[in-house]
Tab-separated table of C-alpha atoms and ligand atoms in Angstrom:
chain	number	residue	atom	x	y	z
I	8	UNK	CA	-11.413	-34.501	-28.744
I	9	UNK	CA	-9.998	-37.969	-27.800
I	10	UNK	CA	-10.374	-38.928	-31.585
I	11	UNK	CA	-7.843	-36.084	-32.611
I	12	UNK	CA	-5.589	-37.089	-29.196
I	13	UNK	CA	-5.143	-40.456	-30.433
I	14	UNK	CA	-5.053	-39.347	-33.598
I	15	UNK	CA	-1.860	-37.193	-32.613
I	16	UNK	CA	-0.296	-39.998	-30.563
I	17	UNK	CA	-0.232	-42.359	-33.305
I	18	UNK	CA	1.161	-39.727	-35.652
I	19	UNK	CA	3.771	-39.011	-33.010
I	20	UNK	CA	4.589	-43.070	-32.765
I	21	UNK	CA	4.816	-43.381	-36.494
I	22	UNK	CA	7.698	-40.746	-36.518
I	23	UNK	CA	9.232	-41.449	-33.713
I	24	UNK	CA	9.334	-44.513	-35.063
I	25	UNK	CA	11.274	-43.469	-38.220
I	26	UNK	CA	12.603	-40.448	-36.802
I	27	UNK	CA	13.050	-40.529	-32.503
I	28	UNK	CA	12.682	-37.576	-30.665
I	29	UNK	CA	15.170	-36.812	-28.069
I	30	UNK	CA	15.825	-34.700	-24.702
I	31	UNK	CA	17.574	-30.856	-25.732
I	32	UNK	CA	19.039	-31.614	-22.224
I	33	UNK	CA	20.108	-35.609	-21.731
I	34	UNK	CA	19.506	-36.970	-24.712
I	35	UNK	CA	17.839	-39.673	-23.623
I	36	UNK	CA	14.994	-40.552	-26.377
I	37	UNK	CA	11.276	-39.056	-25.413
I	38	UNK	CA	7.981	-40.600	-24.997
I	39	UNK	CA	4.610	-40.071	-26.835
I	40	UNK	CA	3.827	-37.516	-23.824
I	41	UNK	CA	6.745	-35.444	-23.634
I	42	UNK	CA	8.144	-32.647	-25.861
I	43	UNK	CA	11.555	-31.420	-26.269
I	44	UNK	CA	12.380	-32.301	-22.479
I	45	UNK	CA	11.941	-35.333	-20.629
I	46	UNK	CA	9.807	-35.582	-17.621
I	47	UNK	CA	13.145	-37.035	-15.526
I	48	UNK	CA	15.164	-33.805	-16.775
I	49	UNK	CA	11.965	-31.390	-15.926
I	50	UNK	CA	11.335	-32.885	-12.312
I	51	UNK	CA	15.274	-32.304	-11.455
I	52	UNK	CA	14.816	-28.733	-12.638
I	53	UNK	CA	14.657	-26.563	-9.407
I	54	UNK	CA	11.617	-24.313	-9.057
I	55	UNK	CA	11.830	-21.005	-8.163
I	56	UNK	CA	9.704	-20.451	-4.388
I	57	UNK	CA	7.806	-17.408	-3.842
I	58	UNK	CA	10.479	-17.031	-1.101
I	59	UNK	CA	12.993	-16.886	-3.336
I	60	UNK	CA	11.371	-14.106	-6.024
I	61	UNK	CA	10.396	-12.010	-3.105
I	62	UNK	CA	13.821	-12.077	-2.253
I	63	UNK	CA	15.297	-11.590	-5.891
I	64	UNK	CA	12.751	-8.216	-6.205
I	65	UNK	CA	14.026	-6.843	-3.309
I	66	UNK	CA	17.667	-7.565	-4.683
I	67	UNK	CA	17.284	-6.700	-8.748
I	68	UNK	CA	14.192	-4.515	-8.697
I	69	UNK	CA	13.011	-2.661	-5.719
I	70	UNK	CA	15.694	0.239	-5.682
I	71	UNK	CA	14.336	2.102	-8.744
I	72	UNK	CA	10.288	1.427	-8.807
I	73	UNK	CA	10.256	0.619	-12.393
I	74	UNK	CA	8.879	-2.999	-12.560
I	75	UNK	CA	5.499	-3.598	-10.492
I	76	UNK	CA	6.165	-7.327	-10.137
I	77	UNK	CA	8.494	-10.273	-11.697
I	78	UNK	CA	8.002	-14.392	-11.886
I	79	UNK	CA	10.385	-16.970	-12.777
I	80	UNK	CA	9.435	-20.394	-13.288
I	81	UNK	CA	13.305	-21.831	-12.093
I	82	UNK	CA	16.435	-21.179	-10.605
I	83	UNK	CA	19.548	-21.521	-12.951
I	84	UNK	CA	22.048	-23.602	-11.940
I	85	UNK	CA	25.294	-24.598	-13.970
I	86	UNK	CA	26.002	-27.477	-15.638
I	87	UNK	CA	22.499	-28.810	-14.854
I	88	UNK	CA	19.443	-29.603	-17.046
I	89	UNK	CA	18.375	-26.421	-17.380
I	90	UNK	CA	21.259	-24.609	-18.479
I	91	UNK	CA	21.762	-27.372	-21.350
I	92	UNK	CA	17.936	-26.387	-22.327
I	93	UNK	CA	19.027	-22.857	-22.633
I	94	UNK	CA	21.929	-23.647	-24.612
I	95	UNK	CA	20.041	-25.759	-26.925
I	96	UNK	CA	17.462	-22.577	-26.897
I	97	UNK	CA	19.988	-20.267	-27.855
I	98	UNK	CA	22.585	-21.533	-29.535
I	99	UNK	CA	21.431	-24.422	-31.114
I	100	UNK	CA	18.495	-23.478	-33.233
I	101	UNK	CA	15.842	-25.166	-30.527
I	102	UNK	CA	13.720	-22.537	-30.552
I	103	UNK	CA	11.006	-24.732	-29.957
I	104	UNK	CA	12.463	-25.327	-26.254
I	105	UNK	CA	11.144	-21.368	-25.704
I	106	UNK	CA	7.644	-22.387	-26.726
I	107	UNK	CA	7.416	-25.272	-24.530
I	108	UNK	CA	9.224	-23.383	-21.333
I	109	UNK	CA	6.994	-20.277	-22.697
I	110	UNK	CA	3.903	-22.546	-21.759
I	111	UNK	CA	4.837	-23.602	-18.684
I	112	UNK	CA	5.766	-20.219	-17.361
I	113	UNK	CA	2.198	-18.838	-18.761
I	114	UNK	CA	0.094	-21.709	-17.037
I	115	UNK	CA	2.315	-20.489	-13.980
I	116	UNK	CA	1.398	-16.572	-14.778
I	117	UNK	CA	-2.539	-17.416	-15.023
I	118	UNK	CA	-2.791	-19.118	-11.737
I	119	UNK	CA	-0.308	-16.995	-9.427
I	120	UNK	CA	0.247	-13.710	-11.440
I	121	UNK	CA	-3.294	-13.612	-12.224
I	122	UNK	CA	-3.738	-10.084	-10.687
I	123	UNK	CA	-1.374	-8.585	-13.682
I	124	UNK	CA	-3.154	-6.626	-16.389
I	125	UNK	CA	-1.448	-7.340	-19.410
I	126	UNK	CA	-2.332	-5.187	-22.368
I	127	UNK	CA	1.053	-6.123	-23.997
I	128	UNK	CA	4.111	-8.532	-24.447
I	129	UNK	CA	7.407	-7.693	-24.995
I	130	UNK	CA	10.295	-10.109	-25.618
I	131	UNK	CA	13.460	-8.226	-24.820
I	132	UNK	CA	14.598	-7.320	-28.546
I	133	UNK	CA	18.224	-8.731	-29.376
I	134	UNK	CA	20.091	-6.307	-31.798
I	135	UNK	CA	19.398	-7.390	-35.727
I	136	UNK	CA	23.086	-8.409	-36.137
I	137	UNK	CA	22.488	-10.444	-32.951
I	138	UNK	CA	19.273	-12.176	-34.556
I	139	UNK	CA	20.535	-12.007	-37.752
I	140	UNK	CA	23.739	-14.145	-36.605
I	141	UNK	CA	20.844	-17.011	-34.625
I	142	UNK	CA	17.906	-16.310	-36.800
I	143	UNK	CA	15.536	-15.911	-34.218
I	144	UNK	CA	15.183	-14.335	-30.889
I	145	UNK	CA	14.683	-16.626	-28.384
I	146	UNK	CA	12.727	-14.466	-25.497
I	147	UNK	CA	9.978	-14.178	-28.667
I	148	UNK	CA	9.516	-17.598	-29.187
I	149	UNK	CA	8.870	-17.724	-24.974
I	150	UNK	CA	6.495	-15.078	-25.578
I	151	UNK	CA	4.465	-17.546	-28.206
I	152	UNK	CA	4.287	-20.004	-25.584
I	153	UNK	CA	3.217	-17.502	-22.443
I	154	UNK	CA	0.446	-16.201	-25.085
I	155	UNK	CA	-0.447	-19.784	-25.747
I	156	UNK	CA	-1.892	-19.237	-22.261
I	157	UNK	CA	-2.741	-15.863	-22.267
I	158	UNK	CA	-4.249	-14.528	-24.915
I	159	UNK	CA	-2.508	-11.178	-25.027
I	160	UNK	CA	-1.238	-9.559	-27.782
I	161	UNK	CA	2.776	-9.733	-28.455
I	162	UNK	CA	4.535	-7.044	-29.912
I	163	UNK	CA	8.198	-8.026	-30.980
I	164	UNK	CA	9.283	-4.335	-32.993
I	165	UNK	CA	8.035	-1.766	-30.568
I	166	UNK	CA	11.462	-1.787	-28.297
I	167	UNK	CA	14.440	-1.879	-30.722
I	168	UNK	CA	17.936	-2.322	-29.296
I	169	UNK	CA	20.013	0.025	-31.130
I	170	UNK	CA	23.790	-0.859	-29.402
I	171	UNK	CA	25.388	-4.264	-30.241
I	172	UNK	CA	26.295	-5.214	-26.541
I	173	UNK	CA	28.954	-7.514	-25.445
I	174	UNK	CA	27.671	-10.707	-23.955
I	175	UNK	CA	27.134	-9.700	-20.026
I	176	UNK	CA	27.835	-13.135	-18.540
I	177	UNK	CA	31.081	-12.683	-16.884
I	178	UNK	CA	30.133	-8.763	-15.548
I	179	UNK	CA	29.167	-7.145	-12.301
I	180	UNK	CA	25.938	-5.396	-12.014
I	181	UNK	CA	27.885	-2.168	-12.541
I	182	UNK	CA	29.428	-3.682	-15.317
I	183	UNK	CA	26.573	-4.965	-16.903
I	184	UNK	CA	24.558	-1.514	-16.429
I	185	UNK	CA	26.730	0.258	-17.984
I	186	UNK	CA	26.929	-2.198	-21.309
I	187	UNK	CA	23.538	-2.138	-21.283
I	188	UNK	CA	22.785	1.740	-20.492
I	189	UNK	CA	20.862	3.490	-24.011
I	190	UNK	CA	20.774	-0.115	-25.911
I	191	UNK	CA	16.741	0.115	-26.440
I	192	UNK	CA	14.749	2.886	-28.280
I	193	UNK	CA	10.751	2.514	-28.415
I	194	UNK	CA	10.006	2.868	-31.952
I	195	UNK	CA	6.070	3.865	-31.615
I	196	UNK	CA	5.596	5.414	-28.083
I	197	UNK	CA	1.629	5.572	-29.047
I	198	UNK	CA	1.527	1.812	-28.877
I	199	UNK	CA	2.964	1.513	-25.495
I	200	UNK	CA	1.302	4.729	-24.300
I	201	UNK	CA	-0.707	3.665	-20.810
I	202	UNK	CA	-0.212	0.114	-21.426
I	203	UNK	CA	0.077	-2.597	-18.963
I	204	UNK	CA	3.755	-4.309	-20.085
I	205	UNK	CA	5.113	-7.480	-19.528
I	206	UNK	CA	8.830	-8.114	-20.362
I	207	UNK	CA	10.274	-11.102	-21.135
I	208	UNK	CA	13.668	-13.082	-20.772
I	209	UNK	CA	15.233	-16.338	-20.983
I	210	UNK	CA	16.932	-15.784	-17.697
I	211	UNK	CA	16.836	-12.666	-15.683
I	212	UNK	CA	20.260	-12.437	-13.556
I	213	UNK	CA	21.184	-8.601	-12.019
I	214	UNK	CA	17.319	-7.263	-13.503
I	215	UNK	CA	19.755	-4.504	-15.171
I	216	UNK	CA	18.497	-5.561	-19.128
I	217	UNK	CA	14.763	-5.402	-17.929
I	218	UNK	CA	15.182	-2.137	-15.484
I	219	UNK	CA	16.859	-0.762	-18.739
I	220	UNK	CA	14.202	-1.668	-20.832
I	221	UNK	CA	11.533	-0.535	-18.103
I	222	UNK	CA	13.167	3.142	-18.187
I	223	UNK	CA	12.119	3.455	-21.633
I	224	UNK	CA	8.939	2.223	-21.412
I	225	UNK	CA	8.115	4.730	-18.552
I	226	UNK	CA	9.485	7.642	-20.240
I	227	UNK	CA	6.991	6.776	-23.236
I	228	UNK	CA	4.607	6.532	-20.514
I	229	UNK	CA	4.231	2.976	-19.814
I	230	UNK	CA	1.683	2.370	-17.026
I	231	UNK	CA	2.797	-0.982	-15.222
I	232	UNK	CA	5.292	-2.763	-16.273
I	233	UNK	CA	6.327	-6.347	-15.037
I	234	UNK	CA	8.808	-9.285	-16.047
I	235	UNK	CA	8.950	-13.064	-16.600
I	236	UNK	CA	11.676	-15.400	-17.387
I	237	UNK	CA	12.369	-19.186	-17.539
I	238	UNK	CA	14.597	-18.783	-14.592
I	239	UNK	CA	16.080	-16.617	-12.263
I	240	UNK	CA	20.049	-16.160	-11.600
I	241	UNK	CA	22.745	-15.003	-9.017
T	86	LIG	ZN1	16.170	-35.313	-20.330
C-alpha cells in the first residue's frame, strides 16, 4: 500500500515536473497532495452548517413534500474560489473538478446522511444539445465521485430533459419554475419504480430544477427521493 503511494507520488513529481499542475480556482501551482484545488483555495471555501440546510429545506423544499432530505457541502458565493471551480467545471472542460468535489460531498453523505437509503443516483440530465455543446454533463461526473464513496449504482439516461431551457441564473423562483415546468420525462418508470433516489446538482439555488425533477419521479412512483449538490445558493 505505501509501495504503490510512493509509487504515485513520484509519478506525480516526474510530471509535474515536466508538466505542473495548477489550481482551477487561483492558479497558483499544486503540490504532490492536492488535486485540481489547492488546500489554501479549499480552506477559504465556506461550508455549508446544518443550520444553514435546515434553513434552506424549509425555504426550497418543505412546501411541496417531494424531497425527504437535501445536503450541500458549501455555500456559493460570487467572485470567490468556489464559483471559479464551477466555472472551470462547467465551462471549461474540468470535469475532473466534479469528481474531486463529487468525493468530498460523498465522504460528507456517508458520515452525516448516513440514514439515506440510496438504491439510485441521478445527475440532473442537461438537454443533449446542452451536452452536446460541453461534451459532458457536469452533475454526472459529481455523481462518479459521490459513488466513489458510496457504492451505489448511477443511472445517467433514466430522467431525460426533453425542453432546451434558458439558463435560469438571472430569474425569480416563479420565473425559474415556470422555465423549468415539463423539461424531464422518465424514460423507464420500472427502473425507478419504489426506489430510494438521490438527485444531484452542481449548485442547488430556488430547489425548483430538483422539485421538478422529484414530481416525475413520484408520479413513476419513486419512494424517497433526496438531493445533493456542491453548494447551496440564495
Ligand atoms: Zn487555489
Amino acid at each position: 500500500m505505501i509501495y504503490t503511494k510512493e509509487i504515485r507520488n513520484i509519478t506525480i513529481a516526474f510530471f509535474d515536473f515536466f508538466l505542473p499542475r495548477f489550481c482551477v480556482s487561483c492558479s497558483a501551482k499544486l503540490n504532490l497532495d492536492e488535486d485540481i484545488i489547492c488546500n489554501n483555495c479549499l480552506t477559504k471555501i465556506e461550508i455549508a452548517t446544518q443550520a444553514r440546510l435546515t434553513h434552506e429545506y424549509q425555504k426550497k423544499f418543505k412546501d411541496h413534500n417531494l424531497i425527504s432530505d437535501f445536503f450541500s457541502l458549501y455555500v456559493f458565493e460570487k467572485d470567490k474560489e468556489l464559483q471559479h471551480a464551477i466555472h472551470a467545471l462547467k465551462y471549461n472542460n474540468k470535469f475532473r473538478v466534479g469528481v474531486v468535489l463529487g468525493k468530498l460531498l460523498g465522504a460528507k453523505l456517508s458520515k452525516e446522511r448516513f440514514n439515506w437509503q440510496i438504491d439510485l443516483i441521478i445527475p440532473i440530465p442537461l438537454h443533449q444539445l446542452k451536452k452536446a455543446e460541453r461534451g459532458y454533463n457536469q452533475s454526472y461526473y459529481i455523481a462518479k465521485g459521490i459513488n466513489s464513496i458510496l457504492q451505489k449504482t448511477i443511472n445517467e439516461n433514466v430522467v431525460r430533459r426533453i425542453r432546451y431551457t434558458q439558463s435560469q441564473t438571472t430569474m425569480n423562483i416563479s420565473e425559474r419554475k415556470e422555465n423549468i415546468s415539463g423539461a424531464f420525462k422518465i424514460r423507464n418508470i420500472d427502473k425507478v419504480k419504489n426506489k430510494n433516489i438521490l438527485l444531484v446538482d452542481d449548485v442547488i439555488t430556488t430547489g425548483a430544477t430538483i422539485s421538478e425533477c422529484g414530481i416525475i419521479l413520484k408520479n413513476a412512483g419513486a419512494n424517497n427521493i433526496y438531493a445533493a449538490s456542491i453548494a447551496i445558493a440564495d
